[in-house]
PDB file of C-alpha atoms in Angstrom:
ATOM      1  CA  SER A   1     154.758 107.835  62.380  1.00  0.00           C
ATOM      2  CA  GLN A   2     154.099 109.576  65.668  1.00  0.00           C
ATOM      3  CA  LYS A   3     157.159 110.009  67.788  1.00  0.00           C
ATOM      4  CA  ILE A   4     158.048 110.998  71.348  1.00  0.00           C
ATOM      5  CA  GLU A   5     161.598 112.206  71.903  1.00  0.00           C
ATOM      6  CA  GLN A   6     163.358 112.587  75.204  1.00  0.00           C
ATOM      7  CA  ASN A   7     166.981 113.344  75.834  1.00  0.00           C
ATOM      8  CA  SER A   8     168.165 109.852  76.644  1.00  0.00           C
ATOM      9  CA  GLU A   9     171.481 111.057  78.028  1.00  0.00           C
ATOM     10  CA  ALA A  10     171.762 111.176  81.790  1.00  0.00           C
ATOM     11  CA  LEU A  11     170.973 114.509  83.423  1.00  0.00           C
ATOM     12  CA  ASN A  12     173.093 115.376  86.451  1.00  0.00           C
ATOM     13  CA  ILE A  13     171.668 117.970  88.830  1.00  0.00           C
ATOM     14  CA  GLN A  14     172.949 119.175  92.171  1.00  0.00           C
ATOM     15  CA  GLU A  15     170.694 118.567  95.153  1.00  0.00           C
ATOM     16  CA  GLY A  16     168.385 121.499  95.865  1.00  0.00           C
ATOM     17  CA  LYS A  17     168.354 122.758  92.281  1.00  0.00           C
ATOM     18  CA  THR A  18     165.474 122.465  89.820  1.00  0.00           C
ATOM     19  CA  ALA A  19     165.671 119.612  87.341  1.00  0.00           C
ATOM     20  CA  THR A  20     164.003 120.202  83.965  1.00  0.00           C
ATOM     21  CA  LEU A  21     163.332 117.339  81.579  1.00  0.00           C
ATOM     22  CA  THR A  22     162.136 117.779  77.997  1.00  0.00           C
ATOM     23  CA  CYS A  23     159.679 115.777  75.902  1.00  0.00           C
ATOM     24  CA  ASN A  24     159.163 116.659  72.224  1.00  0.00           C
ATOM     25  CA  TYR A  25     156.579 115.068  69.968  1.00  0.00           C
ATOM     26  CA  THR A  26     156.368 114.980  66.188  1.00  0.00           C
ATOM     27  CA  ASN A  27     153.905 114.047  63.465  1.00  0.00           C
ATOM     28  CA  TYR A  28     150.765 114.215  65.607  1.00  0.00           C
ATOM     29  CA  SER A  29     148.841 116.190  68.199  1.00  0.00           C
ATOM     30  CA  PRO A  30     148.404 114.226  71.430  1.00  0.00           C
ATOM     31  CA  ALA A  31     145.253 114.741  73.451  1.00  0.00           C
ATOM     32  CA  TYR A  32     147.330 114.468  76.611  1.00  0.00           C
ATOM     33  CA  LEU A  33     150.803 113.705  77.905  1.00  0.00           C
ATOM     34  CA  GLN A  34     151.667 111.663  80.952  1.00  0.00           C
ATOM     35  CA  TRP A  35     154.874 111.498  82.946  1.00  0.00           C
ATOM     36  CA  TYR A  36     155.983 108.341  84.728  1.00  0.00           C
ATOM     37  CA  ARG A  37     158.919 107.525  86.990  1.00  0.00           C
ATOM     38  CA  GLN A  38     160.782 104.227  86.665  1.00  0.00           C
ATOM     39  CA  ASP A  39     163.315 102.860  89.134  1.00  0.00           C
ATOM     40  CA  PRO A  40     165.687  99.990  88.208  1.00  0.00           C
ATOM     41  CA  GLY A  41     163.947  96.616  88.260  1.00  0.00           C
ATOM     42  CA  ARG A  42     160.506  98.133  88.722  1.00  0.00           C
ATOM     43  CA  GLY A  43     157.564  99.088  86.558  1.00  0.00           C
ATOM     44  CA  PRO A  44     156.822 102.727  85.766  1.00  0.00           C
ATOM     45  CA  VAL A  45     154.815 104.743  88.305  1.00  0.00           C
ATOM     46  CA  PHE A  46     152.375 107.433  87.176  1.00  0.00           C
ATOM     47  CA  LEU A  47     153.199 110.994  88.254  1.00  0.00           C
ATOM     48  CA  LEU A  48     151.174 113.550  86.298  1.00  0.00           C
ATOM     49  CA  LEU A  49     148.860 113.896  83.309  1.00  0.00           C
ATOM     50  CA  ILE A  50     148.374 117.126  81.381  1.00  0.00           C
ATOM     51  CA  ARG A  51     145.738 117.609  78.674  1.00  0.00           C
ATOM     52  CA  GLU A  52     146.166 119.579  75.470  1.00  0.00           C
ATOM     53  CA  ASN A  53     143.944 122.400  76.741  1.00  0.00           C
ATOM     54  CA  GLU A  54     145.985 122.798  79.948  1.00  0.00           C
ATOM     55  CA  LYS A  55     149.119 124.899  80.014  1.00  0.00           C
ATOM     56  CA  GLU A  56     150.467 123.744  83.354  1.00  0.00           C
ATOM     57  CA  LYS A  57     149.835 121.143  86.065  1.00  0.00           C
ATOM     58  CA  ARG A  58     151.424 120.949  89.514  1.00  0.00           C
ATOM     59  CA  LYS A  59     151.741 118.301  92.194  1.00  0.00           C
ATOM     60  CA  GLU A  60     153.879 119.029  95.246  1.00  0.00           C
ATOM     61  CA  ARG A  61     157.417 119.641  93.919  1.00  0.00           C
ATOM     62  CA  LEU A  62     156.488 118.575  90.386  1.00  0.00           C
ATOM     63  CA  LYS A  63     155.348 120.814  87.553  1.00  0.00           C
ATOM     64  CA  VAL A  64     154.480 119.878  83.976  1.00  0.00           C
ATOM     65  CA  THR A  65     153.868 122.246  81.070  1.00  0.00           C
ATOM     66  CA  PHE A  66     152.375 121.524  77.671  1.00  0.00           C
ATOM     67  CA  ASP A  67     153.155 123.826  74.731  1.00  0.00           C
ATOM     68  CA  THR A  68     151.198 122.755  71.651  1.00  0.00           C
ATOM     69  CA  THR A  69     152.928 125.405  69.521  1.00  0.00           C
ATOM     70  CA  LEU A  70     156.402 124.116  70.329  1.00  0.00           C
ATOM     71  CA  LYS A  71     155.093 120.508  70.471  1.00  0.00           C
ATOM     72  CA  GLN A  72     156.843 120.129  73.777  1.00  0.00           C
ATOM     73  CA  SER A  73     156.256 119.231  77.406  1.00  0.00           C
ATOM     74  CA  LEU A  74     158.617 120.214  80.199  1.00  0.00           C
ATOM     75  CA  PHE A  75     158.789 118.329  83.494  1.00  0.00           C
ATOM     76  CA  HIS A  76     160.242 120.183  86.452  1.00  0.00           C
ATOM     77  CA  ILE A  77     161.294 118.909  89.877  1.00  0.00           C
ATOM     78  CA  THR A  78     161.993 121.753  92.283  1.00  0.00           C
ATOM     79  CA  ALA A  79     164.203 121.450  95.365  1.00  0.00           C
ATOM     80  CA  SER A  80     165.531 118.182  93.968  1.00  0.00           C
ATOM     81  CA  GLN A  81     166.646 115.397  96.302  1.00  0.00           C
ATOM     82  CA  PRO A  82     168.860 112.328  95.747  1.00  0.00           C
ATOM     83  CA  ALA A  83     165.681 110.212  96.126  1.00  0.00           C
ATOM     84  CA  ASP A  84     164.398 111.832  92.928  1.00  0.00           C
ATOM     85  CA  SER A  85     167.105 109.986  90.970  1.00  0.00           C
ATOM     86  CA  ALA A  86     165.322 107.703  88.491  1.00  0.00           C
ATOM     87  CA  THR A  87     164.356 107.428  84.840  1.00  0.00           C
ATOM     88  CA  TYR A  88     161.437 109.654  83.824  1.00  0.00           C
ATOM     89  CA  LEU A  89     159.238 108.601  80.919  1.00  0.00           C
ATOM     90  CA  CYS A  90     156.993 110.770  78.776  1.00  0.00           C
ATOM     91  CA  VAL A  91     154.005 108.972  77.202  1.00  0.00           C
ATOM     92  CA  SER A  92     151.154 110.031  75.004  1.00  0.00           C
ATOM     93  CA  ARG A  93     148.284 108.898  72.850  1.00  0.00           C
ATOM     94  CA  GLY A  94     146.773 110.625  69.858  1.00  0.00           C
ATOM     95  CA  SER A  95     143.387 112.263  69.765  1.00  0.00           C
ATOM     96  CA  GLY A  96     140.535 109.904  69.097  1.00  0.00           C
ATOM     97  CA  GLY A  97     139.294 106.724  70.636  1.00  0.00           C
ATOM     98  CA  GLY A  98     140.874 103.374  71.239  1.00  0.00           C
ATOM     99  CA  ALA A  99     144.138 102.441  72.800  1.00  0.00           C
ATOM    100  CA  ASP A 100     146.063 102.411  69.562  1.00  0.00           C
ATOM    101  CA  GLY A 101     149.323 104.284  69.326  1.00  0.00           C
ATOM    102  CA  LEU A 102     150.311 104.423  72.987  1.00  0.00           C
ATOM    103  CA  THR A 103     153.803 105.836  72.664  1.00  0.00           C
ATOM    104  CA  PHE A 104     156.538 106.043  75.313  1.00  0.00           C
ATOM    105  CA  GLY A 105     159.694 108.074  75.072  1.00  0.00           C
ATOM    106  CA  LYS A 106     162.992 106.351  75.802  1.00  0.00           C
ATOM    107  CA  GLY A 107     163.165 108.110  79.137  1.00  0.00           C
ATOM    108  CA  THR A 108     165.656 110.502  80.696  1.00  0.00           C
ATOM    109  CA  HIS A 109     167.898 109.182  83.458  1.00  0.00           C
ATOM    110  CA  LEU A 110     168.032 111.838  86.177  1.00  0.00           C
ATOM    111  CA  ILE A 111     170.805 111.790  88.764  1.00  0.00           C
ATOM    112  CA  ILE A 112     170.567 114.133  91.743  1.00  0.00           C
ATOM    113  CA  GLN A 113     173.973 114.539  93.332  1.00  0.00           C
ATOM    114  CA  PRO A 114     174.231 115.317  97.055  1.00  0.00           C
TER     115      PRO A 114
ATOM    116  CA  GLY B   1     145.544  97.087  98.480  1.00  0.00           C
ATOM    117  CA  ALA B   2     147.473  94.772  96.195  1.00  0.00           C
ATOM    118  CA  GLY B   3     148.974  96.210  93.067  1.00  0.00           C
ATOM    119  CA  VAL B   4     149.577  94.552  89.725  1.00  0.00           C
ATOM    120  CA  SER B   5     151.564  91.349  90.095  1.00  0.00           C
ATOM    121  CA  GLN B   6     153.446  89.420  87.456  1.00  0.00           C
ATOM    122  CA  SER B   7     154.972  85.969  87.454  1.00  0.00           C
ATOM    123  CA  PRO B   8     157.533  84.726  87.063  1.00  0.00           C
ATOM    124  CA  ARG B   9     159.772  87.701  87.807  1.00  0.00           C
ATOM    125  CA  TYR B  10     162.615  86.112  85.862  1.00  0.00           C
ATOM    126  CA  LYS B  11     162.522  83.527  83.121  1.00  0.00           C
ATOM    127  CA  VAL B  12     165.389  81.949  81.225  1.00  0.00           C
ATOM    128  CA  ALA B  13     164.380  80.026  78.124  1.00  0.00           C
ATOM    129  CA  LYS B  14     166.377  78.200  75.540  1.00  0.00           C
ATOM    130  CA  ARG B  15     165.819  79.347  71.993  1.00  0.00           C
ATOM    131  CA  GLY B  16     162.831  77.554  70.546  1.00  0.00           C
ATOM    132  CA  GLN B  17     161.043  77.001  73.855  1.00  0.00           C
ATOM    133  CA  ASP B  18     157.557  78.316  74.541  1.00  0.00           C
ATOM    134  CA  VAL B  19     157.001  80.617  77.528  1.00  0.00           C
ATOM    135  CA  ALA B  20     153.914  81.893  79.330  1.00  0.00           C
ATOM    136  CA  LEU B  21     153.963  85.094  81.357  1.00  0.00           C
ATOM    137  CA  ARG B  22     151.177  85.855  83.804  1.00  0.00           C
ATOM    138  CA  CYS B  23     149.668  89.158  84.887  1.00  0.00           C
ATOM    139  CA  ASP B  24     147.271  89.680  87.798  1.00  0.00           C
ATOM    140  CA  PRO B  25     145.821  93.169  87.434  1.00  0.00           C
ATOM    141  CA  ILE B  26     144.268  95.242  90.189  1.00  0.00           C
ATOM    142  CA  SER B  27     140.831  93.842  90.975  1.00  0.00           C
ATOM    143  CA  GLY B  28     138.076  95.614  89.063  1.00  0.00           C
ATOM    144  CA  HIS B  29     140.343  97.249  86.521  1.00  0.00           C
ATOM    145  CA  VAL B  30     138.763  97.221  83.089  1.00  0.00           C
ATOM    146  CA  SER B  31     141.818  97.826  80.937  1.00  0.00           C
ATOM    147  CA  LEU B  32     144.934  95.690  80.721  1.00  0.00           C
ATOM    148  CA  PHE B  33     148.030  96.426  78.664  1.00  0.00           C
ATOM    149  CA  TRP B  34     151.160  94.468  77.818  1.00  0.00           C
ATOM    150  CA  TYR B  35     154.431  96.226  76.981  1.00  0.00           C
ATOM    151  CA  GLN B  36     157.896  95.089  75.974  1.00  0.00           C
ATOM    152  CA  GLN B  37     160.878  97.028  77.324  1.00  0.00           C
ATOM    153  CA  ALA B  38     164.342  96.478  75.910  1.00  0.00           C
ATOM    154  CA  LEU B  39     167.372  97.562  77.917  1.00  0.00           C
ATOM    155  CA  GLY B  40     167.759 101.342  77.916  1.00  0.00           C
ATOM    156  CA  GLN B  41     164.516 101.893  76.030  1.00  0.00           C
ATOM    157  CA  GLY B  42     161.024 102.978  76.968  1.00  0.00           C
ATOM    158  CA  PRO B  43     158.201 100.432  77.073  1.00  0.00           C
ATOM    159  CA  GLU B  44     156.722  99.531  73.692  1.00  0.00           C
ATOM    160  CA  PHE B  45     153.033  98.745  73.430  1.00  0.00           C
ATOM    161  CA  LEU B  46     152.141  95.154  72.565  1.00  0.00           C
ATOM    162  CA  THR B  47     148.424  94.664  73.147  1.00  0.00           C
ATOM    163  CA  TYR B  48     145.351  95.986  74.992  1.00  0.00           C
ATOM    164  CA  PHE B  49     142.338  94.327  76.572  1.00  0.00           C
ATOM    165  CA  GLN B  50     139.086  95.891  77.685  1.00  0.00           C
ATOM    166  CA  ASN B  51     137.669  93.261  80.020  1.00  0.00           C
ATOM    167  CA  GLU B  52     138.033  89.991  78.079  1.00  0.00           C
ATOM    168  CA  ALA B  53     138.060  91.596  74.639  1.00  0.00           C
ATOM    169  CA  GLN B  54     141.412  92.124  72.951  1.00  0.00           C
ATOM    170  CA  LEU B  55     140.781  95.469  71.292  1.00  0.00           C
ATOM    171  CA  ASP B  56     144.254  96.154  69.957  1.00  0.00           C
ATOM    172  CA  LYS B  57     147.075  93.756  69.187  1.00  0.00           C
ATOM    173  CA  SER B  58     148.876  95.937  66.692  1.00  0.00           C
ATOM    174  CA  GLY B  59     152.089  95.955  68.723  1.00  0.00           C
ATOM    175  CA  LEU B  60     152.629  92.209  68.840  1.00  0.00           C
ATOM    176  CA  PRO B  61     155.896  91.725  66.899  1.00  0.00           C
ATOM    177  CA  SER B  62     155.013  88.422  65.265  1.00  0.00           C
ATOM    178  CA  ASP B  63     152.470  85.622  65.205  1.00  0.00           C
ATOM    179  CA  ARG B  64     154.618  83.854  67.800  1.00  0.00           C
ATOM    180  CA  PHE B  65     153.168  86.246  70.366  1.00  0.00           C
ATOM    181  CA  PHE B  66     149.710  85.556  71.722  1.00  0.00           C
ATOM    182  CA  ALA B  67     147.827  87.123  74.638  1.00  0.00           C
ATOM    183  CA  GLU B  68     144.571  86.260  76.323  1.00  0.00           C
ATOM    184  CA  ARG B  69     142.365  87.425  79.173  1.00  0.00           C
ATOM    185  CA  PRO B  70     139.535  84.889  79.103  1.00  0.00           C
ATOM    186  CA  GLU B  71     137.596  86.009  82.182  1.00  0.00           C
ATOM    187  CA  GLY B  72     138.450  89.676  82.075  1.00  0.00           C
ATOM    188  CA  SER B  73     140.911  89.567  84.963  1.00  0.00           C
ATOM    189  CA  VAL B  74     144.153  87.528  84.793  1.00  0.00           C
ATOM    190  CA  SER B  75     146.028  87.737  81.510  1.00  0.00           C
ATOM    191  CA  THR B  76     148.680  85.529  79.965  1.00  0.00           C
ATOM    192  CA  LEU B  77     151.211  86.521  77.325  1.00  0.00           C
ATOM    193  CA  LYS B  78     152.534  83.505  75.478  1.00  0.00           C
ATOM    194  CA  ILE B  79     155.588  83.483  73.255  1.00  0.00           C
ATOM    195  CA  GLN B  80     156.089  80.455  71.072  1.00  0.00           C
ATOM    196  CA  ARG B  81     159.444  79.274  69.721  1.00  0.00           C
ATOM    197  CA  THR B  82     161.351  82.007  71.556  1.00  0.00           C
ATOM    198  CA  GLN B  83     164.166  83.806  69.771  1.00  0.00           C
ATOM    199  CA  GLN B  84     167.072  85.775  71.217  1.00  0.00           C
ATOM    200  CA  GLU B  85     165.498  89.049  70.112  1.00  0.00           C
ATOM    201  CA  ASP B  86     162.575  88.280  72.434  1.00  0.00           C
ATOM    202  CA  SER B  87     164.858  88.917  75.431  1.00  0.00           C
ATOM    203  CA  ALA B  88     163.392  91.911  77.245  1.00  0.00           C
ATOM    204  CA  VAL B  89     161.320  92.908  80.253  1.00  0.00           C
ATOM    205  CA  TYR B  90     157.612  92.324  79.714  1.00  0.00           C
ATOM    206  CA  LEU B  91     155.463  94.770  81.642  1.00  0.00           C
ATOM    207  CA  CYS B  92     151.775  94.482  82.387  1.00  0.00           C
ATOM    208  CA  ALA B  93     149.650  97.484  83.328  1.00  0.00           C
ATOM    209  CA  SER B  94     146.020  97.876  84.314  1.00  0.00           C
ATOM    210  CA  SER B  95     143.694 100.822  84.467  1.00  0.00           C
ATOM    211  CA  LEU B  96     140.327 101.324  86.129  1.00  0.00           C
ATOM    212  CA  PHE B  97     138.667 102.777  83.060  1.00  0.00           C
ATOM    213  CA  SER B  98     138.664 101.926  79.388  1.00  0.00           C
ATOM    214  CA  GLY B  99     141.457 103.346  77.268  1.00  0.00           C
ATOM    215  CA  GLY B 100     144.016 103.544  80.038  1.00  0.00           C
ATOM    216  CA  LEU B 101     143.074 106.929  81.471  1.00  0.00           C
ATOM    217  CA  PRO B 102     143.740 108.627  83.707  1.00  0.00           C
ATOM    218  CA  GLU B 103     146.708 106.497  84.711  1.00  0.00           C
ATOM    219  CA  GLN B 104     148.052 102.999  84.327  1.00  0.00           C
ATOM    220  CA  TYR B 105     149.348 100.883  87.184  1.00  0.00           C
ATOM    221  CA  PHE B 106     152.320  98.781  86.216  1.00  0.00           C
ATOM    222  CA  GLY B 107     153.535  95.481  87.551  1.00  0.00           C
ATOM    223  CA  PRO B 108     157.229  94.848  88.287  1.00  0.00           C
ATOM    224  CA  GLY B 109     157.718  93.073  84.962  1.00  0.00           C
ATOM    225  CA  THR B 110     159.032  89.678  83.901  1.00  0.00           C
ATOM    226  CA  ARG B 111     162.611  89.673  82.683  1.00  0.00           C
ATOM    227  CA  LEU B 112     162.885  87.122  79.875  1.00  0.00           C
ATOM    228  CA  THR B 113     166.299  85.967  78.767  1.00  0.00           C
ATOM    229  CA  VAL B 114     166.498  83.689  75.736  1.00  0.00           C
ATOM    230  CA  THR B 115     169.772  81.797  75.447  1.00  0.00           C
TER     231      THR B 115
END
């Protein structure tokens, strides 16, 4: 079955550094990948979407890459701030129509230390 | 404008009780999704509506789970004869277009605890 894997261990980064989160997928070729942020007690919030024919997408301090050879997406936060501390979720859907097979990773808990 | 709202925010049910969880999506959004999120896990897809049509219910864990969206706006997720393993946060999301692209807007979730 299709699978999204994220490092579910907490990632501790010092303020001001770049945080890099990894999302690996297996057993399928997603048409796109999305990244969401989730704070405790809240629903996920959409951040970025990258399609299979795009190598990189940027939004302010955020950058996402999509490597279909490695079957991997990297999510970068530059100049990280304590307010960036949250859980970041990678989500995808396979190629083809319908809403079947929406798949979320477990999320990576990012902690930015002042 | 108003985002996706869910009610109740918290629900405690005794095992065997029926519960109904409500989702008010963003006005005009075509797609509506329900997810189940266990502690420390990512959301897991339950079901998908396009307007009033339930196009995918492959994620519903058992026939005790039932969802509806009769007028293509508000949706209700009903769980009959609740079990302890049903304890989780139930998230609702809506999207302007069919299929959930380009992004989904999530509600705050309903935390269900079955005792």
